[in-house]
Amino acid sequence: MNKAELVSAIAEAAELSKKDAEKALTAFTDIIRDELKAGNKVQMVGFGTFEVSEREAREGRNPRTGETMTIASSKAPKFKAGKALKDALNA
């Protein structure tokens, strides 16, 4: 499912116009992004938790030359599914 299909599904399920559904989806993703950037986690009981995972700097090798190089530390978004979502998928 791509974004346009998701917007259509939200519009149909919530009886909204596609324009309003897209605004709601954009607001949702913007809020999640802003909270993660601020270092917070977002928990939705029954669905899951969005949080930031921090990766330490580490040594790596260039596969082409074999030269050792330092890979910088970074942050990555992480999603952990909640129990209700897992149960719904396995029912």
Coordinates of C-alpha atoms in Angstrom, one line a residue:
M1 CA 0.0 0.0 0.0
N2 CA 1.4 3.4 -1.0
K3 CA 0.5 6.8 0.5
A4 CA -2.3 7.5 -2.0
E5 CA -3.9 4.2 -1.3
L6 CA -3.6 4.8 2.5
V7 CA -5.2 8.2 2.1
S8 CA -8.1 6.7 0.2
A9 CA -8.5 4.0 2.8
I10 CA -8.5 6.5 5.7
A11 CA -11.0 8.8 3.8
E12 CA -13.3 5.8 3.3
A13 CA -13.0 4.4 6.8
A14 CA -13.4 7.8 8.6
E15 CA -15.9 9.2 6.1
L16 CA -13.6 12.2 5.3
S17 CA -12.7 13.8 2.0
K18 CA -9.4 12.6 0.5
K19 CA -8.0 16.1 1.1
D20 CA -8.9 16.0 4.9
A21 CA -7.6 12.4 5.1
E22 CA -4.3 13.5 3.6
K23 CA -4.0 16.5 6.0
A24 CA -4.6 14.1 9.0
L25 CA -2.0 11.6 7.7
T26 CA 0.5 14.4 7.1
A27 CA -0.1 15.8 10.6
F28 CA 0.3 12.3 12.1
T29 CA 3.7 11.7 10.4
D30 CA 4.9 15.2 11.2
I31 CA 4.1 14.9 14.9
I32 CA 5.8 11.4 15.1
R33 CA 8.9 12.9 13.3
D34 CA 9.0 15.9 15.6
E35 CA 8.7 13.9 18.8
L36 CA 11.4 11.5 17.7
K37 CA 13.7 14.4 16.8
A38 CA 13.1 15.8 20.3
G39 CA 14.3 12.5 21.7
N40 CA 10.8 11.4 22.9
K41 CA 9.1 8.1 22.2
V42 CA 5.5 7.8 21.0
Q43 CA 3.4 5.0 22.5
M44 CA 0.0 4.0 21.1
V45 CA -1.4 1.4 23.4
G46 CA -2.5 -1.6 21.3
F47 CA -0.6 -0.6 18.2
G48 CA 3.0 0.0 19.1
T49 CA 5.8 2.3 20.1
F50 CA 8.0 4.6 17.9
E51 CA 11.4 5.4 19.4
V52 CA 14.9 6.4 18.4
S53 CA 17.7 3.9 18.3
E54 CA 21.2 5.2 18.7
R55 CA 24.1 3.5 16.9
E56 CA 27.6 3.9 18.2
A57 CA 30.5 4.9 15.9
R58 CA 32.3 1.8 14.7
E59 CA 35.1 0.6 12.5
G60 CA 34.3 -0.7 9.1
R61 CA 36.0 -1.7 5.8
N62 CA 35.6 -0.3 2.4
P63 CA 34.6 -3.5 0.4
R64 CA 36.3 -2.2 -2.8
T65 CA 39.7 -1.4 -1.3
G66 CA 39.7 -3.2 2.0
E67 CA 40.7 0.1 3.7
T68 CA 39.6 0.5 7.3
M69 CA 37.3 3.5 7.9
T70 CA 35.3 4.9 10.8
I71 CA 31.5 4.8 10.4
A72 CA 30.0 7.7 12.2
S73 CA 27.4 7.3 15.0
S74 CA 23.8 7.8 13.9
K75 CA 20.2 7.7 15.0
A76 CA 17.5 5.6 13.4
P77 CA 13.8 5.3 14.0
K78 CA 12.5 2.1 15.4
F79 CA 9.0 0.6 15.7
K80 CA 8.0 -2.1 18.2
A81 CA 4.6 -3.6 17.6
G82 CA 2.2 -3.8 20.5
K83 CA 0.6 -6.9 21.9
A84 CA -2.8 -6.2 20.3
L85 CA -1.3 -5.7 16.9
K86 CA 0.7 -8.9 17.2
D87 CA -2.4 -10.8 18.3
A88 CA -4.4 -9.5 15.4
L89 CA -1.8 -10.6 12.9
N90 CA -1.5 -14.1 14.4
A91 CA -5.3 -14.7 14.9

